[in-house]
XYZ file of C-alpha atoms in Angstrom:
688
model
C 0.000 0.000 0.000
C 2.889 2.391 0.707
C 3.773 2.606 -3.013
C 0.549 4.493 -3.765
C 0.985 8.252 -3.788
C -1.633 10.882 -3.053
C -1.784 11.899 -6.715
C -4.392 9.384 -8.025
C -6.644 10.048 -5.044
C -6.399 13.812 -5.525
C -7.050 13.502 -9.276
C -10.143 11.418 -8.534
C -11.555 14.012 -6.140
C -10.824 17.003 -8.383
C -12.468 15.254 -11.341
C -15.691 15.239 -9.313
C -15.403 18.937 -8.451
C -14.684 20.768 -11.739
C -15.773 24.123 -10.262
C -12.458 24.218 -8.381
C -10.381 24.167 -11.580
C -10.237 27.981 -12.080
C -8.572 28.342 -8.670
C -5.771 25.906 -9.554
C -3.330 27.566 -11.943
C -1.137 24.541 -12.574
C -2.716 21.093 -12.327
C 0.589 19.502 -13.350
C 2.452 21.143 -10.487
C -0.260 20.085 -8.032
C 0.034 16.514 -9.285
C 3.804 16.703 -8.823
C 3.339 17.827 -5.237
C 0.874 14.993 -4.621
C 3.374 12.454 -5.976
C 5.734 13.417 -3.152
C 3.224 12.301 -0.511
C 1.719 8.932 0.444
C -1.899 8.205 -0.464
C -3.424 8.812 2.943
C -7.157 9.547 2.667
C -7.042 12.882 4.483
C -5.804 15.833 2.480
C -6.565 19.452 1.766
C -5.881 22.405 -0.488
C -5.037 25.972 0.440
C -6.554 28.170 -2.265
C -5.944 31.848 -2.978
C -9.379 33.433 -3.240
C -8.654 37.138 -3.602
C -9.461 38.751 -6.941
C -6.339 39.374 -8.996
C -4.099 37.202 -6.828
C -1.991 34.481 -8.436
C -3.765 31.122 -8.334
C -1.118 29.343 -6.273
C -2.302 26.178 -4.558
C -0.643 24.623 -1.520
C -1.184 20.939 -0.772
C -1.807 19.555 2.713
C -1.699 15.989 4.035
C -3.321 15.096 7.349
C -2.031 12.436 9.738
C -4.461 11.595 12.518
C -3.163 8.352 14.031
C -0.015 6.403 14.792
C -0.829 4.193 11.806
C -0.685 7.262 9.580
C 2.687 8.163 11.103
C 4.038 4.705 10.318
C 2.864 4.971 6.726
C 4.645 8.297 6.367
C 7.797 6.768 7.867
C 7.634 3.928 5.330
C 7.160 6.486 2.575
C 10.214 8.396 3.810
C 12.337 5.261 3.565
C 11.026 4.030 0.216
C 10.617 7.292 -1.669
C 12.238 10.342 -0.135
C 15.568 8.689 0.692
C 15.558 6.825 -2.631
C 14.922 9.953 -4.705
C 17.519 11.028 -7.243
C 17.384 14.627 -6.027
C 19.037 15.139 -2.622
C 16.671 15.971 0.206
C 16.716 19.514 1.604
C 17.588 19.704 5.277
C 14.039 20.274 6.538
C 12.701 17.286 4.570
C 15.448 14.996 5.818
C 15.027 16.246 9.381
C 11.291 15.548 9.258
C 11.926 11.992 8.180
C 14.405 11.392 10.971
C 12.031 12.947 13.511
C 9.206 10.674 12.409
C 11.453 7.635 12.730
C 12.183 8.448 16.361
C 9.722 7.722 19.131
C 6.875 10.233 19.261
C 5.116 8.680 22.241
C 6.506 11.332 24.562
C 4.933 14.158 22.522
C 1.120 13.904 22.576
C -0.471 15.244 19.402
C -3.974 15.088 17.959
C -3.038 15.563 14.341
C -0.186 16.576 12.108
C -0.476 18.344 8.774
C 2.271 18.523 6.168
C 1.961 21.461 3.787
C 3.814 21.742 0.488
C 3.920 25.226 -1.015
C 2.951 25.572 -4.637
C 4.570 27.983 -7.049
C 8.210 27.333 -6.119
C 9.104 25.124 -9.086
C 11.550 23.200 -6.880
C 11.639 19.387 -6.979
C 11.443 19.558 -3.163
C 9.143 22.524 -2.470
C 9.062 24.449 0.822
C 7.715 22.187 3.568
C 5.753 23.314 6.623
C 4.359 21.412 9.589
C 1.166 22.243 11.480
C 0.736 20.236 14.661
C -2.445 19.857 16.691
C -1.517 19.895 20.362
C -3.070 18.158 23.350
C -6.238 20.083 24.229
C -6.041 19.008 27.879
C -2.449 20.140 28.412
C -1.469 23.036 30.651
C 0.469 26.027 29.336
C 3.704 24.540 30.690
C 2.977 21.216 29.026
C 2.128 22.925 25.735
C 5.384 24.835 25.819
C 7.249 21.612 26.511
C 5.488 19.794 23.657
C 6.175 22.585 21.201
C 9.847 22.859 22.117
C 10.248 19.078 21.945
C 8.862 19.054 18.414
C 11.149 21.865 17.326
C 14.143 20.071 18.813
C 13.257 16.903 16.908
C 13.087 19.006 13.759
C 16.525 20.418 14.481
C 15.134 23.926 14.833
C 17.008 26.284 17.112
C 14.659 28.323 19.273
C 16.180 31.472 20.711
C 15.645 32.801 24.216
C 13.616 35.797 22.932
C 11.413 33.435 20.924
C 10.858 31.280 24.013
C 9.885 34.404 25.943
C 7.429 35.370 23.198
C 5.914 31.898 23.241
C 5.536 31.994 27.020
C 3.887 35.402 26.806
C 1.335 34.142 24.257
C 0.565 31.064 26.335
C 0.098 33.189 29.446
C -2.224 35.480 27.474
C -4.723 32.632 27.024
C -7.508 32.993 29.574
C -10.746 31.076 30.047
C -11.527 29.038 26.932
C -8.654 30.578 24.937
C -5.881 28.123 24.210
C -3.110 27.248 21.812
C -4.468 24.395 19.682
C -1.940 24.246 16.821
C 1.469 25.549 16.016
C 3.065 25.848 12.619
C 6.744 25.496 11.774
C 7.529 27.041 8.384
C 11.295 26.984 7.768
C 10.929 27.284 3.996
C 9.063 30.592 4.108
C 10.413 34.085 4.458
C 9.541 36.072 7.569
C 8.281 34.496 10.766
C 8.923 30.775 11.016
C 6.628 30.078 13.979
C 2.827 30.330 13.753
C 0.473 29.980 16.739
C -3.223 29.152 16.315
C -5.414 30.369 19.177
C -8.935 29.003 19.590
C -11.663 29.986 22.045
C -11.663 33.724 21.342
C -14.949 35.588 21.393
C -16.150 38.934 20.143
C -15.681 40.357 23.633
C -12.252 38.862 24.401
C -10.126 38.685 21.253
C -8.677 42.204 21.527
C -7.816 41.636 25.193
C -5.941 38.458 24.267
C -4.025 40.210 21.493
C -3.006 42.994 23.867
C -1.768 40.502 26.478
C 0.142 38.617 23.784
C 1.994 41.793 22.858
C 0.253 42.727 19.616
C 0.809 46.412 18.878
C -2.230 46.983 16.645
C -5.219 49.236 17.277
C -7.978 47.192 19.007
C -10.749 49.583 17.951
C -9.695 49.417 14.310
C -9.551 45.623 14.572
C -13.071 45.394 15.962
C -14.533 47.847 13.441
C -12.924 45.947 10.590
C -14.458 42.702 11.804
C -17.992 44.100 12.075
C -19.117 42.814 8.637
C -18.219 39.282 9.745
C -19.786 39.170 13.184
C -23.175 37.711 12.289
C -22.026 35.293 9.585
C -19.364 33.182 11.294
C -19.870 30.823 14.213
C -16.344 30.875 15.549
C -12.867 31.915 14.589
C -9.257 31.211 15.406
C -6.455 33.738 15.528
C -3.281 32.940 13.600
C -0.406 34.961 15.021
C 3.233 34.793 13.989
C 6.262 35.237 16.222
C 9.452 36.924 15.025
C 12.876 35.725 16.137
C 12.983 38.517 18.706
C 9.782 37.174 20.286
C 7.549 39.996 19.079
C 4.123 39.363 17.564
C 3.779 40.204 13.881
C 1.492 43.137 13.129
C -0.557 41.099 10.645
C -3.048 38.684 12.206
C -4.836 35.851 10.430
C -8.527 35.329 11.116
C -9.636 31.738 10.445
C -13.415 31.791 10.007
C -15.630 28.745 10.564
C -19.287 28.080 9.814
C -20.734 24.991 11.471
C -18.537 21.954 11.972
C -15.725 21.252 9.464
C -16.762 17.590 9.303
C -20.269 18.410 8.043
C -21.614 20.478 5.179
C -23.445 23.556 6.422
C -25.583 25.474 3.908
C -25.023 28.651 5.915
C -21.655 28.942 4.156
C -23.646 30.501 1.302
C -24.283 33.585 3.423
C -20.594 34.134 4.238
C -19.548 33.506 0.643
C -22.042 36.108 -0.552
C -20.806 38.539 2.078
C -17.219 38.013 0.935
C -18.122 38.899 -2.641
C -19.854 42.083 -1.490
C -16.822 43.061 0.587
C -14.456 42.322 -2.297
C -12.596 39.617 -0.394
C -13.060 37.072 -3.183
C -14.603 36.713 -6.609
C -17.825 35.015 -7.623
C -15.691 32.289 -9.224
C -14.001 31.602 -5.889
C -17.312 31.643 -4.034
C -18.862 29.224 -6.514
C -15.887 26.861 -6.245
C -16.221 26.690 -2.463
C -20.003 26.408 -2.639
C -19.773 23.388 -4.948
C -17.078 21.560 -2.989
C -18.808 19.968 0.052
C -20.584 16.637 -0.090
C -20.026 12.879 0.096
C -18.400 10.682 -2.531
C -19.138 6.959 -2.444
C -18.451 4.022 -4.759
C -22.102 4.197 -5.819
C -22.072 7.920 -6.624
C -18.614 8.157 -8.192
C -18.409 8.724 -11.950
C -15.152 6.782 -12.233
C -13.466 3.801 -10.618
C -13.025 3.987 -6.858
C -9.356 4.796 -6.076
C -7.030 1.881 -5.406
C -5.767 3.450 -2.174
C -9.290 3.457 -0.735
C -10.029 -0.066 -1.933
C -6.871 -1.352 -0.266
C -7.676 0.497 2.952
C -11.167 -1.019 2.969
C -9.788 -4.537 2.443
C -7.168 -4.182 5.163
C -9.618 -2.684 7.659
C -12.424 -5.085 6.753
C -14.859 -2.305 5.892
C -18.156 -3.557 4.516
C -19.724 -1.505 3.058
C -16.649 0.373 1.814
C -15.735 3.702 3.298
C -16.759 6.956 1.649
C -15.040 10.290 1.162
C -16.367 13.380 2.889
C -15.524 16.539 0.941
C -15.722 19.571 3.185
C -14.879 23.216 3.648
C -12.663 23.639 6.676
C -12.489 27.435 6.892
C -11.568 30.630 5.128
C -8.766 32.844 6.359
C -8.537 36.610 6.085
C -5.402 38.578 6.888
C -5.724 41.760 8.926
C -2.817 44.054 8.060
C -3.598 46.767 10.575
C -6.063 48.561 8.310
C -8.180 46.147 6.283
C -9.033 42.491 5.814
C -7.716 40.849 2.669
C -5.508 38.097 1.314
C -8.375 35.628 1.498
C -7.576 31.928 1.422
C -9.922 28.977 1.382
C -9.189 25.597 2.939
C -11.031 22.629 1.484
C -10.300 18.963 1.834
C -11.461 15.392 1.923
C -11.314 12.635 4.493
C -12.187 8.982 4.527
C -15.306 8.119 6.521
C -15.442 4.532 7.665
C -18.767 2.732 8.187
C -19.792 2.674 11.815
C -22.006 0.394 13.798
C -24.723 2.137 15.748
C -24.095 2.406 19.451
C -26.465 3.403 22.174
C -25.634 6.928 23.243
C -25.290 7.894 26.864
C -28.799 8.608 28.160
C -29.043 12.248 29.175
C -32.052 11.443 31.324
C -30.007 9.143 33.568
C -29.588 10.273 37.203
C -27.006 13.008 36.878
C -28.844 15.769 38.652
C -27.506 19.240 39.230
C -28.540 19.083 42.926
C -29.910 22.632 43.048
C -31.701 23.439 46.295
C -34.076 26.086 44.983
C -35.756 27.301 41.827
C -33.475 30.335 41.766
C -30.306 28.266 42.066
C -31.442 25.845 39.359
C -32.352 28.736 37.046
C -28.942 30.328 37.558
C -27.224 27.010 36.814
C -29.337 26.663 33.683
C -28.397 30.159 32.588
C -24.706 29.330 32.964
C -25.236 26.345 30.680
C -26.904 28.591 28.097
C -24.133 31.172 28.280
C -21.500 28.488 27.716
C -23.461 26.875 24.886
C -23.370 29.985 22.681
C -21.094 30.084 19.671
C -18.037 32.323 20.155
C -19.767 34.997 18.087
C -22.771 34.900 20.441
C -25.399 32.801 18.634
C -27.548 30.151 20.232
C -27.906 27.307 17.736
C -29.922 24.105 17.760
C -31.722 21.458 15.691
C -28.741 19.975 13.837
C -29.052 17.548 10.980
C -31.289 19.298 8.447
C -30.198 20.011 4.891
C -31.470 23.544 5.515
C -28.779 23.939 8.160
C -28.849 24.470 11.884
C -31.171 27.132 13.277
C -29.510 30.246 14.634
C -31.928 33.164 14.047
C -35.089 31.558 15.423
C -33.325 29.741 18.256
C -31.322 32.807 19.310
C -34.389 35.055 19.272
C -36.434 32.578 21.329
C -33.713 31.686 23.832
C -32.657 35.301 24.342
C -36.296 36.302 24.942
C -36.668 33.559 27.556
C -33.379 34.555 29.188
C -34.592 38.144 29.469
C -37.947 37.006 30.853
C -36.122 35.085 33.595
C -34.742 38.427 34.831
C -31.419 36.908 35.810
C -28.872 39.756 35.581
C -26.121 37.640 34.020
C -28.324 36.986 31.002
C -28.724 40.595 29.869
C -25.378 40.978 28.011
C -25.921 37.696 26.150
C -29.449 38.679 25.140
C -28.188 42.072 23.970
C -25.475 40.372 21.953
C -28.072 38.111 20.337
C -30.089 41.134 19.238
C -27.014 42.849 17.780
C -26.323 39.734 15.708
C -29.924 39.499 14.554
C -30.001 43.188 13.653
C -26.783 42.807 11.664
C -28.387 40.257 9.343
C -30.019 43.124 7.439
C -33.189 41.384 6.258
C -36.794 42.565 6.501
C -37.534 39.635 8.775
C -35.819 36.675 10.381
C -36.042 32.939 9.787
C -34.718 29.503 10.686
C -31.303 30.813 9.647
C -29.950 33.405 7.240
C -30.078 31.186 4.147
C -33.720 30.215 4.663
C -36.615 32.583 3.882
C -37.714 34.805 6.763
C -40.875 33.706 8.556
C -43.403 35.304 10.892
C -42.597 33.118 13.904
C -38.857 33.848 13.957
C -39.570 37.502 13.230
C -42.046 37.734 16.114
C -39.495 36.368 18.588
C -36.769 38.679 17.269
C -39.093 41.668 17.675
C -40.135 40.568 21.156
C -36.453 40.509 22.062
C -35.906 43.945 20.534
C -38.845 45.457 22.423
C -37.703 43.924 25.705
C -34.294 45.544 25.192
C -35.761 48.939 24.311
C -34.974 48.873 20.591
C -38.545 49.542 19.471
C -37.505 52.545 17.347
C -34.795 50.732 15.372
C -35.305 50.617 11.610
C -34.947 46.838 11.681
C -37.866 46.676 14.121
C -40.076 48.836 11.939
C -39.275 46.686 8.910
C -40.013 43.568 10.931
C -43.424 44.875 11.990
C -44.291 45.620 8.364
C -43.174 42.099 7.483
C -45.519 40.644 10.117
C -48.409 42.744 8.843
C -47.948 41.117 5.430
C -48.499 37.721 7.086
C -51.749 38.751 8.777
C -54.825 37.096 7.252
C -57.637 39.530 6.427
C -60.373 37.116 5.252
C -63.373 36.713 7.547
C -62.957 33.023 8.359
C -59.357 33.297 9.534
C -59.174 37.042 10.144
C -56.367 37.898 12.529
C -54.477 34.652 12.022
C -50.796 34.847 11.111
C -49.218 32.573 8.525
C -45.703 31.287 9.053
C -44.822 32.122 5.456
C -46.401 34.493 2.938
C -46.134 33.339 -0.656
C -44.639 36.501 -2.143
C -41.978 36.946 0.552
C -41.202 33.232 0.527
C -40.670 33.174 -3.243
C -38.689 36.426 -3.239
C -36.296 34.941 -0.672
C -35.690 31.852 -2.806
C -37.945 29.492 -0.871
C -38.823 26.070 -2.216
C -41.827 26.556 -4.541
C -42.908 22.971 -3.865
C -43.061 23.243 -0.088
C -46.021 22.099 1.989
C -49.087 24.341 1.229
C -49.953 24.349 4.920
C -46.952 26.576 5.581
C -48.918 29.462 4.048
C -51.981 29.012 6.274
C -52.572 30.746 9.637
C -51.125 28.883 12.623
C -52.164 29.231 16.242
C -48.614 28.803 17.561
C -47.300 31.593 15.326
C -50.268 33.903 15.913
C -49.813 33.462 19.667
C -46.214 34.701 19.474
C -47.233 37.686 17.326
C -50.203 38.628 19.535
C -47.845 39.502 22.373
C -46.566 42.410 20.279
C -50.119 43.636 19.716
C -51.010 43.486 23.405
C -47.810 44.764 25.007
C -46.546 46.988 22.215
C -49.833 48.540 21.186
C -49.446 47.727 17.499
C -52.958 48.214 16.191
C -52.220 46.543 12.843
C -51.775 43.276 14.763
C -54.708 43.748 17.155
C -56.915 41.225 15.319
C -54.575 38.454 16.470
C -56.212 38.630 19.908
C -59.700 37.958 18.548
C -58.314 35.155 16.399
C -56.801 33.429 19.433
C -60.037 33.741 21.368
C -61.897 32.014 18.517
C -59.273 29.298 18.056
C -59.155 28.061 21.641
C -60.076 24.385 21.829
C -62.968 23.179 24.013
C -60.466 21.686 26.444
C -58.809 25.101 26.837
C -55.614 24.617 24.840
C -54.433 25.821 21.430
C -53.008 23.561 18.732
C -49.504 24.087 17.395
C -48.873 23.453 13.698
C -45.125 22.989 14.158
C -45.179 21.319 17.581
C -45.823 17.795 18.807
C -47.492 19.006 22.009
C -50.113 21.751 22.329
C -48.385 23.099 25.442
C -46.135 25.449 23.449
C -48.969 27.180 21.570
C -51.054 27.290 24.750
C -48.287 28.876 26.814
C -47.631 31.504 24.118
C -51.335 32.292 23.726
C -51.898 32.527 27.472
C -48.899 34.807 27.927
C -50.232 37.142 25.231
C -53.869 37.148 26.368
C -52.973 37.583 30.041
C -51.819 41.111 29.223
C -55.008 41.989 27.306
C -57.599 44.052 29.211
C -60.810 42.548 27.798
C -62.948 39.974 29.691
C -62.823 37.507 26.794
C -59.049 37.273 27.073
C -59.179 36.785 30.833
C -61.769 34.055 30.394
C -59.560 32.345 27.799
C -56.681 32.363 30.276
C -58.869 30.738 32.939
C -59.876 28.012 30.488
C -56.225 27.465 29.568
C -55.278 27.169 33.239
C -58.027 24.568 33.689
C -56.552 22.623 30.773
C -53.087 22.753 32.350
C -54.494 21.739 35.744
C -56.316 18.765 34.258
C -53.263 17.768 32.237
C -51.002 17.852 35.293
C -53.401 15.854 37.455
C -54.500 13.282 34.884
C -50.954 12.539 33.688
C -48.328 11.829 36.370
C -45.932 14.765 36.497
C -42.973 12.398 36.448
C -44.112 11.179 33.023
C -43.852 14.653 31.486
C -40.606 15.805 29.898
C -39.211 18.998 31.471
C -40.116 21.092 28.396
C -43.750 19.976 28.414
C -43.973 20.254 32.200
C -42.478 23.748 32.325
C -44.888 25.085 29.702
C -47.895 23.681 31.571
C -46.664 25.292 34.767
C -46.384 28.629 32.944
C -50.009 28.335 31.816
C -51.178 27.355 35.293
C -49.410 30.292 36.931
C -51.446 32.751 34.865
C -54.555 31.777 36.860
C -53.078 33.102 40.126
C -55.217 30.548 41.966
C -53.949 29.837 45.525
C -55.313 26.302 45.331
C -52.725 25.517 42.632
C -49.801 26.046 45.027
C -49.372 22.339 45.761
C -49.390 21.399 42.087
C -46.916 24.161 41.241
C -44.648 23.066 44.082
C -44.751 19.468 42.866
C -43.870 20.581 39.339
C -41.054 22.770 40.601
C -39.511 19.914 42.565
C -39.715 17.706 39.482
C -37.851 20.301 37.412
C -35.138 20.526 40.066
C -34.811 16.740 40.110
C -34.409 16.449 36.326
C -31.703 19.080 35.896
C -28.488 17.594 34.522
C -25.072 18.151 36.023
C -24.107 20.701 33.349
C -27.100 22.880 34.253
C -29.269 21.884 31.293
C -32.403 19.763 31.069
C -32.939 16.782 28.729
C -33.966 17.847 25.238
C -37.735 17.980 24.824
C -38.639 20.821 22.437
C -40.091 18.498 19.801
C -41.006 19.955 16.424
C -43.130 18.168 13.833
C -42.422 19.675 10.419
C -44.790 18.794 7.537
C -42.800 18.515 4.310
C -43.741 18.665 0.642
C -44.009 14.856 0.432
C -46.852 14.683 2.921
C -44.556 13.428 5.659
C -44.083 14.867 9.128
C -40.403 15.231 10.009
C -39.599 15.163 13.744
C -36.948 17.462 15.160
C -35.489 17.794 18.636
C -33.362 20.485 20.270
C -30.447 18.090 20.639
C -28.237 20.856 22.066
C -30.879 21.369 24.774
C -30.985 25.160 24.412
C -34.730 25.597 23.815
C -35.687 23.243 26.631
C -33.287 24.833 29.095
C -34.449 28.343 28.176
C -38.102 27.455 28.803
C -37.311 25.761 32.109
C -35.216 28.605 33.545
C -37.958 31.066 32.573
C -40.492 28.876 34.380
C -38.311 28.497 37.469
C -37.775 32.246 37.625
C -41.553 32.755 37.542
C -42.005 30.133 40.250
C -39.351 31.795 42.382
C -41.099 35.129 41.957
C -44.291 33.502 43.297
C -42.227 32.061 46.188
C -42.822 28.480 45.110
C -39.655 26.737 46.267
């Protein structure tokens, strides 16, 4: 197997992604680079994306296991040492380092990078090493220095001091995850990759690390990116004198690198508008992600993969996952530019299904009161945000994860809990939502805006005092367009309106029911009419009064359980002054009371239980105290050790094929938000 180079595997992949061809100036040179490396099924390309920049392509090979290391060592013996051209020092040193024992230097991954454009038979070679994520700063320094010593690299005392300063600058979640050694490149030979930075903390880290740039200019330059990336890493270079280079690389990620995320389309469009890359570059990246399998391939499956499958006993054979890793922008002290894209492929072996650890198992948070449990839940929510400040949930859909709807809902619940630590996070969520620049909000930025997401975003804005913002006014006009005016359903609000849906590129063949009025959506909108005095939405109140079921609940189009729609409707109507609304709230409380007494509370998931308790509390009936106390104690007992509650916000999404697709908040953000809001209300009523 060691005689197979990377070249046939790379040719196979590129043949299936012709859109990448314009970004590769010299296919022959790239093939030559690939012939220097073994055919390991984990590789990547560094692509120049900037308009007018030379189309130089660097080749990367990933090693993720000791077996991969051994294969590279075999390749060194059989090919590099046997080559007619003498090895440059850094190539020979790498081979000798790999032959020595690496057990004393824990690494997660190692990437070899060959620079294109040199024309040399042995091009410049760089190493990027993924360090132990659990190591302390001292251990990381030791690991890095040990690697450099194995590579024969002299590290000066000033450079050691600079490294120590950067490691000490990492606080909280910030940490050194990779370092790069680039002896073949001019300028700084040592690159540090820092993960865990956030919008609030990156400038503080850079200052502690010794960066001399202007933090305000940095932050202002990054503003166009803030709402379109989930997380980023800082790439800083150290000079021989230990100083930090003035230019800083910003590695931008959307979703998880191992999975295709359609939200990349938003960032790619943004990059074209900012002039960071061309439409050709954006299209090449957009077309790259996706799986390749023996069944879908247009040519013979590569020999290297067939041999791997035979040796590993894979049946069915493994597949290739083509993915975007990230894009990198260089900040030169004034502007962002020098865009590069990092795409790659990795072998995915078939897996046998295993039972996952049951989150409902007894791992309680042991809170002693509703207030303590709510505060623990809030800490979970604060930690679960993306570094940019989004709450995200409902993974696994081809439409992408939800960030706009989930962030608007969770932030609104956090504000309603009135826990002081939640205010900055809720404010950050609104700033991200406002930066999206659409007339309304939706599941995420690449899906059409809808009335439900828009209602929750506006509720958040009003709670924060942003009712006069232009985005709010546009959102209210958007909601008015979704208000039904016909007699039969007058006052109902549709999730989608056909014109807006089509204009935003929505699927023309989607379920027709999406364009009908929905109680769960109307209930969220009605709160704006009642508390914000928006007369154009006033008919939503009458609609809800007419739609209440005989049992006292309201039906949710998008939800498995009627508790969500009922809680939203009750919250809205409880603030209305008319007797009909008060009567509807009493009927809803009777429904909740009956539901909680007829079904054992212990049989209800925390999400469903919390919503019923919210409805019951609206009645303000002293005789409900025992039932509320029982429900509160059940919520305390089901809290998990990380502060969250088991996922229970179950959606049922009708699709265009007449099927109902279930969805669960597998990151537990929606459930936890509802429960902490409920516990805060219980604490306010002194139900402990």
